[in-house]
PDB file of C-alpha atoms in Angstrom:
ATOM      1  CA  ALA A   1     190.864  77.694 173.592  1.00  0.00           C
ATOM      2  CA  LEU A   2     194.363  76.357 172.961  1.00  0.00           C
ATOM      3  CA  VAL A   3     194.756  74.085 169.947  1.00  0.00           C
ATOM      4  CA  GLY A   4     197.666  72.518 168.131  1.00  0.00           C
ATOM      5  CA  PRO A   5     199.465  69.202 167.651  1.00  0.00           C
ATOM      6  CA  SER A   6     200.619  67.031 170.554  1.00  0.00           C
ATOM      7  CA  GLY A   7     203.790  68.410 172.104  1.00  0.00           C
ATOM      8  CA  ALA A   8     203.134  71.967 170.894  1.00  0.00           C
ATOM      9  CA  GLY A   9     203.103  73.371 174.449  1.00  0.00           C
ATOM     10  CA  LYS A  10     199.404  73.616 175.317  1.00  0.00           C
ATOM     11  CA  SER A  11     199.620  71.861 178.679  1.00  0.00           C
ATOM     12  CA  THR A  12     202.776  73.837 179.473  1.00  0.00           C
ATOM     13  CA  VAL A  13     200.624  76.986 179.451  1.00  0.00           C
ATOM     14  CA  PHE A  14     198.467  75.488 182.222  1.00  0.00           C
ATOM     15  CA  ASN A  15     201.574  74.471 184.171  1.00  0.00           C
ATOM     16  CA  LEU A  16     202.966  78.005 183.891  1.00  0.00           C
ATOM     17  CA  LEU A  17     199.709  79.548 185.092  1.00  0.00           C
ATOM     18  CA  THR A  18     199.567  77.353 188.189  1.00  0.00           C
ATOM     19  CA  ARG A  19     203.349  77.519 188.788  1.00  0.00           C
ATOM     20  CA  MET A  20     203.940  73.833 188.375  1.00  0.00           C
ATOM     21  CA  VAL A  21     206.861  75.246 186.374  1.00  0.00           C
ATOM     22  CA  ASP A  22     208.282  78.772 186.141  1.00  0.00           C
ATOM     23  CA  PRO A  23     209.295  80.470 182.879  1.00  0.00           C
ATOM     24  CA  ASP A  24     212.953  80.818 181.902  1.00  0.00           C
ATOM     25  CA  ARG A  25     212.177  84.321 180.677  1.00  0.00           C
ATOM     26  CA  GLY A  26     209.210  86.633 180.306  1.00  0.00           C
ATOM     27  CA  GLN A  27     206.254  86.864 182.661  1.00  0.00           C
ATOM     28  CA  VAL A  28     202.948  85.100 183.252  1.00  0.00           C
ATOM     29  CA  LEU A  29     200.288  87.535 184.498  1.00  0.00           C
ATOM     30  CA  LEU A  30     197.011  86.801 186.266  1.00  0.00           C
ATOM     31  CA  GLY A  31     194.803  89.856 186.657  1.00  0.00           C
ATOM     32  CA  GLY A  32     197.761  91.981 185.564  1.00  0.00           C
ATOM     33  CA  VAL A  33     199.936  90.626 188.395  1.00  0.00           C
ATOM     34  CA  PRO A  34     202.914  88.271 187.850  1.00  0.00           C
ATOM     35  CA  VAL A  35     201.988  84.826 189.165  1.00  0.00           C
ATOM     36  CA  GLN A  36     205.235  84.761 191.190  1.00  0.00           C
ATOM     37  CA  ASP A  37     203.872  87.676 193.277  1.00  0.00           C
ATOM     38  CA  TYR A  38     201.012  85.540 194.600  1.00  0.00           C
ATOM     39  CA  GLY A  39     201.457  83.145 197.489  1.00  0.00           C
ATOM     40  CA  LEU A  40     201.358  79.646 196.028  1.00  0.00           C
ATOM     41  CA  GLU A  41     198.203  78.673 197.953  1.00  0.00           C
ATOM     42  CA  VAL A  42     196.451  81.919 196.992  1.00  0.00           C
ATOM     43  CA  LEU A  43     197.445  81.474 193.341  1.00  0.00           C
ATOM     44  CA  ARG A  44     196.202  77.892 193.080  1.00  0.00           C
ATOM     45  CA  ASP A  45     192.952  78.845 194.816  1.00  0.00           C
ATOM     46  CA  GLN A  46     192.177  80.852 191.659  1.00  0.00           C
ATOM     47  CA  PHE A  47     191.961  77.694 189.517  1.00  0.00           C
ATOM     48  CA  SER A  48     189.770  74.653 189.076  1.00  0.00           C
ATOM     49  CA  THR A  49     190.974  71.946 186.699  1.00  0.00           C
ATOM     50  CA  VAL A  50     189.098  69.197 184.875  1.00  0.00           C
ATOM     51  CA  ALA A  51     191.498  66.935 182.990  1.00  0.00           C
ATOM     52  CA  GLN A  52     191.157  63.885 180.759  1.00  0.00           C
ATOM     53  CA  ASP A  53     192.140  61.562 183.621  1.00  0.00           C
ATOM     54  CA  SER A  54     189.919  62.331 186.614  1.00  0.00           C
ATOM     55  CA  ALA A  55     191.758  62.144 189.944  1.00  0.00           C
ATOM     56  CA  LEU A  56     189.345  60.164 192.113  1.00  0.00           C
ATOM     57  CA  PHE A  57     190.144  58.382 195.346  1.00  0.00           C
ATOM     58  CA  ASP A  58     188.848  55.176 196.924  1.00  0.00           C
ATOM     59  CA  GLU A  59     186.384  57.086 199.059  1.00  0.00           C
ATOM     60  CA  THR A  60     182.661  57.759 198.781  1.00  0.00           C
ATOM     61  CA  LEU A  61     181.040  59.837 196.065  1.00  0.00           C
ATOM     62  CA  ARG A  62     180.308  62.490 198.678  1.00  0.00           C
ATOM     63  CA  GLU A  63     183.905  62.631 199.905  1.00  0.00           C
ATOM     64  CA  ASN A  64     185.309  62.820 196.368  1.00  0.00           C
ATOM     65  CA  VAL A  65     183.116  65.801 195.490  1.00  0.00           C
ATOM     66  CA  LEU A  66     183.729  67.567 198.813  1.00  0.00           C
ATOM     67  CA  MET A  67     187.473  67.568 198.115  1.00  0.00           C
ATOM     68  CA  GLY A  68     186.674  70.662 196.060  1.00  0.00           C
ATOM     69  CA  ARG A  69     185.535  72.487 199.215  1.00  0.00           C
ATOM     70  CA  PRO A  70     185.415  70.386 202.390  1.00  0.00           C
ATOM     71  CA  ASP A  71     183.406  73.016 204.322  1.00  0.00           C
ATOM     72  CA  ALA A  72     180.628  73.271 201.696  1.00  0.00           C
ATOM     73  CA  SER A  73     177.022  73.258 202.851  1.00  0.00           C
ATOM     74  CA  GLU A  74     174.648  70.433 201.924  1.00  0.00           C
ATOM     75  CA  ASP A  75     172.745  72.849 199.660  1.00  0.00           C
ATOM     76  CA  ALA A  76     175.948  73.778 197.800  1.00  0.00           C
ATOM     77  CA  LEU A  77     176.853  70.109 197.463  1.00  0.00           C
ATOM     78  CA  GLN A  78     173.432  69.212 196.048  1.00  0.00           C
ATOM     79  CA  ARG A  79     173.623  72.092 193.541  1.00  0.00           C
ATOM     80  CA  ALA A  80     177.062  70.901 192.355  1.00  0.00           C
ATOM     81  CA  LEU A  81     175.725  67.369 191.943  1.00  0.00           C
ATOM     82  CA  GLU A  82     172.799  68.634 189.852  1.00  0.00           C
ATOM     83  CA  VAL A  83     174.899  70.946 187.634  1.00  0.00           C
ATOM     84  CA  ALA A  84     177.391  68.139 186.916  1.00  0.00           C
ATOM     85  CA  HIS A  85     174.687  65.486 186.341  1.00  0.00           C
ATOM     86  CA  VAL A  86     176.070  63.376 189.182  1.00  0.00           C
ATOM     87  CA  SER A  87     172.628  63.112 190.790  1.00  0.00           C
ATOM     88  CA  ASP A  88     171.477  61.240 187.670  1.00  0.00           C
ATOM     89  CA  PHE A  89     173.578  58.184 188.500  1.00  0.00           C
ATOM     90  CA  ALA A  90     174.198  58.658 192.246  1.00  0.00           C
ATOM     91  CA  ARG A  91     170.596  57.683 193.037  1.00  0.00           C
ATOM     92  CA  ALA A  92     171.149  54.330 191.315  1.00  0.00           C
ATOM     93  CA  GLN A  93     174.222  53.503 193.431  1.00  0.00           C
ATOM     94  CA  PRO A  94     173.650  50.958 196.247  1.00  0.00           C
ATOM     95  CA  LEU A  95     174.405  53.513 198.982  1.00  0.00           C
ATOM     96  CA  GLY A  96     173.770  56.698 197.016  1.00  0.00           C
ATOM     97  CA  LEU A  97     176.376  59.355 197.803  1.00  0.00           C
ATOM     98  CA  GLU A  98     177.892  57.069 200.436  1.00  0.00           C
ATOM     99  CA  SER A  99     178.890  54.495 197.762  1.00  0.00           C
ATOM    100  CA  ARG A 100     182.638  54.065 197.334  1.00  0.00           C
ATOM    101  CA  VAL A 101     184.004  54.772 193.883  1.00  0.00           C
ATOM    102  CA  GLY A 102     186.881  52.260 194.006  1.00  0.00           C
ATOM    103  CA  PRO A 103     190.616  52.874 193.469  1.00  0.00           C
ATOM    104  CA  ARG A 104     190.961  55.730 190.948  1.00  0.00           C
ATOM    105  CA  GLY A 105     187.183  55.623 190.491  1.00  0.00           C
ATOM    106  CA  THR A 106     187.159  52.146 188.923  1.00  0.00           C
ATOM    107  CA  ALA A 107     183.622  51.444 190.154  1.00  0.00           C
ATOM    108  CA  LEU A 108     182.360  54.206 187.839  1.00  0.00           C
ATOM    109  CA  SER A 109     182.317  54.612 184.056  1.00  0.00           C
ATOM    110  CA  GLY A 110     184.567  57.164 182.351  1.00  0.00           C
ATOM    111  CA  GLY A 111     181.699  59.604 181.922  1.00  0.00           C
ATOM    112  CA  GLN A 112     180.644  59.216 185.560  1.00  0.00           C
ATOM    113  CA  ARG A 113     184.197  59.864 186.761  1.00  0.00           C
ATOM    114  CA  GLN A 114     184.347  63.041 184.699  1.00  0.00           C
ATOM    115  CA  ARG A 115     181.043  64.242 186.129  1.00  0.00           C
ATOM    116  CA  VAL A 116     182.327  63.715 189.678  1.00  0.00           C
ATOM    117  CA  SER A 117     185.401  65.742 188.755  1.00  0.00           C
ATOM    118  CA  ILE A 118     183.173  68.503 187.333  1.00  0.00           C
ATOM    119  CA  ALA A 119     180.985  68.505 190.478  1.00  0.00           C
ATOM    120  CA  ARG A 120     184.157  69.012 192.507  1.00  0.00           C
ATOM    121  CA  ALA A 121     185.077  71.985 190.309  1.00  0.00           C
ATOM    122  CA  VAL A 122     181.542  73.451 190.605  1.00  0.00           C
ATOM    123  CA  LEU A 123     181.812  73.242 194.385  1.00  0.00           C
ATOM    124  CA  ARG A 124     185.276  74.815 194.328  1.00  0.00           C
ATOM    125  CA  ASP A 125     183.842  77.816 192.445  1.00  0.00           C
ATOM    126  CA  ALA A 126     187.241  79.225 191.425  1.00  0.00           C
ATOM    127  CA  PRO A 127     187.350  82.244 189.068  1.00  0.00           C
ATOM    128  CA  VAL A 128     189.470  80.468 186.411  1.00  0.00           C
ATOM    129  CA  LEU A 129     188.595  77.066 184.938  1.00  0.00           C
ATOM    130  CA  LEU A 130     191.196  74.946 183.139  1.00  0.00           C
ATOM    131  CA  LEU A 131     189.844  72.157 180.917  1.00  0.00           C
ATOM    132  CA  ASP A 132     192.528  69.804 179.612  1.00  0.00           C
ATOM    133  CA  GLU A 133     191.077  67.342 177.078  1.00  0.00           C
ATOM    134  CA  ALA A 134     188.140  66.873 179.455  1.00  0.00           C
ATOM    135  CA  THR A 135     185.932  64.963 176.984  1.00  0.00           C
ATOM    136  CA  SER A 136     188.454  63.312 174.671  1.00  0.00           C
ATOM    137  CA  ALA A 137     188.264  59.807 176.189  1.00  0.00           C
ATOM    138  CA  LEU A 138     184.463  59.566 176.286  1.00  0.00           C
ATOM    139  CA  ASP A 139     181.905  57.900 174.054  1.00  0.00           C
ATOM    140  CA  THR A 140     179.349  60.106 172.284  1.00  0.00           C
ATOM    141  CA  ALA A 141     176.545  59.675 174.839  1.00  0.00           C
ATOM    142  CA  SER A 142     178.817  60.415 177.797  1.00  0.00           C
ATOM    143  CA  GLU A 143     180.435  63.327 175.980  1.00  0.00           C
ATOM    144  CA  LYS A 144     177.094  65.083 175.523  1.00  0.00           C
ATOM    145  CA  LEU A 145     176.307  64.877 179.241  1.00  0.00           C
ATOM    146  CA  VAL A 146     179.810  65.942 180.264  1.00  0.00           C
ATOM    147  CA  GLN A 147     179.872  68.787 177.725  1.00  0.00           C
ATOM    148  CA  ASP A 148     176.560  70.085 179.054  1.00  0.00           C
ATOM    149  CA  ALA A 149     177.976  70.020 182.596  1.00  0.00           C
ATOM    150  CA  LEU A 150     181.120  71.827 181.416  1.00  0.00           C
ATOM    151  CA  ASP A 151     179.033  74.490 179.657  1.00  0.00           C
ATOM    152  CA  ARG A 152     177.176  75.147 182.909  1.00  0.00           C
ATOM    153  CA  LEU A 153     180.415  75.201 184.895  1.00  0.00           C
ATOM    154  CA  SER A 154     182.022  77.674 182.465  1.00  0.00           C
ATOM    155  CA  GLN A 155     179.344  80.324 182.949  1.00  0.00           C
ATOM    156  CA  GLY A 156     180.545  83.417 184.788  1.00  0.00           C
ATOM    157  CA  ARG A 157     184.236  82.562 184.847  1.00  0.00           C
ATOM    158  CA  THR A 158     187.328  82.677 182.663  1.00  0.00           C
ATOM    159  CA  THR A 159     187.695  79.303 180.952  1.00  0.00           C
ATOM    160  CA  LEU A 160     190.779  78.008 179.139  1.00  0.00           C
ATOM    161  CA  VAL A 161     190.247  74.863 177.088  1.00  0.00           C
ATOM    162  CA  ILE A 162     192.724  72.436 175.557  1.00  0.00           C
ATOM    163  CA  ALA A 163     190.957  70.225 173.043  1.00  0.00           C
ATOM    164  CA  HIS A 164     191.859  68.021 170.096  1.00  0.00           C
ATOM    165  CA  ARG A 165     188.184  67.663 169.185  1.00  0.00           C
ATOM    166  CA  LEU A 166     187.749  71.020 167.507  1.00  0.00           C
ATOM    167  CA  SER A 167     183.972  70.680 167.584  1.00  0.00           C
ATOM    168  CA  THR A 168     184.111  71.374 171.331  1.00  0.00           C
ATOM    169  CA  ILE A 169     185.774  74.809 171.010  1.00  0.00           C
ATOM    170  CA  ARG A 170     183.986  76.452 168.064  1.00  0.00           C
ATOM    171  CA  ASN A 171     182.253  78.944 170.363  1.00  0.00           C
ATOM    172  CA  ALA A 172     185.378  80.082 172.212  1.00  0.00           C
ATOM    173  CA  ASP A 173     185.821  83.871 172.327  1.00  0.00           C
ATOM    174  CA  LYS A 174     189.418  83.406 171.201  1.00  0.00           C
ATOM    175  CA  ILE A 175     191.218  80.395 169.777  1.00  0.00           C
ATOM    176  CA  VAL A 176     195.015  80.358 170.078  1.00  0.00           C
ATOM    177  CA  VAL A 177     196.886  77.999 167.739  1.00  0.00           C
ATOM    178  CA  ILE A 178     200.249  76.782 169.059  1.00  0.00           C
ATOM    179  CA  GLU A 179     202.982  74.997 167.114  1.00  0.00           C
ATOM    180  CA  ALA A 180     206.388  74.034 168.527  1.00  0.00           C
ATOM    181  CA  GLY A 181     205.939  76.295 171.539  1.00  0.00           C
ATOM    182  CA  ARG A 182     204.919  79.382 169.551  1.00  0.00           C
ATOM    183  CA  VAL A 183     201.598  81.094 168.903  1.00  0.00           C
ATOM    184  CA  VAL A 184     201.061  80.990 165.144  1.00  0.00           C
ATOM    185  CA  GLU A 185     197.424  82.161 164.908  1.00  0.00           C
ATOM    186  CA  GLN A 186     194.700  83.560 167.104  1.00  0.00           C
ATOM    187  CA  GLY A 187     191.131  84.695 166.582  1.00  0.00           C
ATOM    188  CA  SER A 188     187.571  83.370 166.541  1.00  0.00           C
ATOM    189  CA  HIS A 189     186.620  80.176 164.697  1.00  0.00           C
ATOM    190  CA  ASP A 190     185.210  82.164 161.768  1.00  0.00           C
ATOM    191  CA  GLN A 191     188.228  84.472 161.573  1.00  0.00           C
ATOM    192  CA  LEU A 192     190.676  81.584 161.575  1.00  0.00           C
ATOM    193  CA  MET A 193     188.691  79.626 159.012  1.00  0.00           C
ATOM    194  CA  ALA A 194     188.730  82.688 156.729  1.00  0.00           C
ATOM    195  CA  LYS A 195     192.550  82.869 157.008  1.00  0.00           C
ATOM    196  CA  GLY A 196     192.896  79.351 155.618  1.00  0.00           C
ATOM    197  CA  GLY A 197     195.971  78.684 157.746  1.00  0.00           C
ATOM    198  CA  THR A 198     196.965  76.113 160.367  1.00  0.00           C
ATOM    199  CA  TYR A 199     193.618  76.100 162.180  1.00  0.00           C
ATOM    200  CA  ALA A 200     191.652  75.707 158.959  1.00  0.00           C
ATOM    201  CA  ARG A 201     193.863  72.737 158.028  1.00  0.00           C
ATOM    202  CA  LEU A 202     193.278  71.118 161.433  1.00  0.00           C
ATOM    203  CA  VAL A 203     189.515  71.532 160.998  1.00  0.00           C
ATOM    204  CA  ALA A 204     189.707  70.044 157.501  1.00  0.00           C
ATOM    205  CA  LEU A 205     191.473  66.964 158.910  1.00  0.00           C
ATOM    206  CA  GLN A 206     188.602  66.469 161.384  1.00  0.00           C
ATOM    207  CA  PHE A 207     185.856  67.466 158.948  1.00  0.00           C
ATOM    208  CA  GLY A 208     183.949  64.215 159.213  1.00  0.00           C
ATOM    209  CA  GLU A 209     184.002  64.211 163.014  1.00  0.00           C
ATOM    210  CA  ASP A 210     183.192  67.904 163.469  1.00  0.00           C
ATOM    211  CA  GLU A 211     180.318  68.022 161.041  1.00  0.00           C
TER     212      GLU A 211
END
């Protein structure tokens, strides 16, 4: 998990990994190989991303999910819909999976849009998952459903999480604290709390929310 104040450089890490930008110096390695040594298509095939603002198109639910893998079988599609809790609301749509979601998904709620985005990532089945504030804009009820879908999606793959809600990253294997473009702390939640440093102060500021 990557944590730190806005503008610290968390999203820049994701952009460096996927070569949206290249570093001025140093190297970014994926599997021990510099990312520049991969073909761009091959490199980006290694990643699935779920961001705060889901990129949906004015197509059907089915078509939006299949953008993750257009050649997916019906069985794979149905599994992705179940894992992401899309089936829960798709059945209530007038035309089911053939219902259009509207421009930028405006026919759906925020939580529903996120679940479609997660279903797309499940179907994509990439080895590395990037979660960029994926639940920060949701109400409590939607967040629980989306978080459950993200937990399922994270199983069996490397997952990097950017989150301001520290309650969502307590169980990360490693938490990296970034300030002004530099790593200032890293460790598990318990280790960082014991240090009483930057991370512990951030948790204290959110104490009411996280508890």
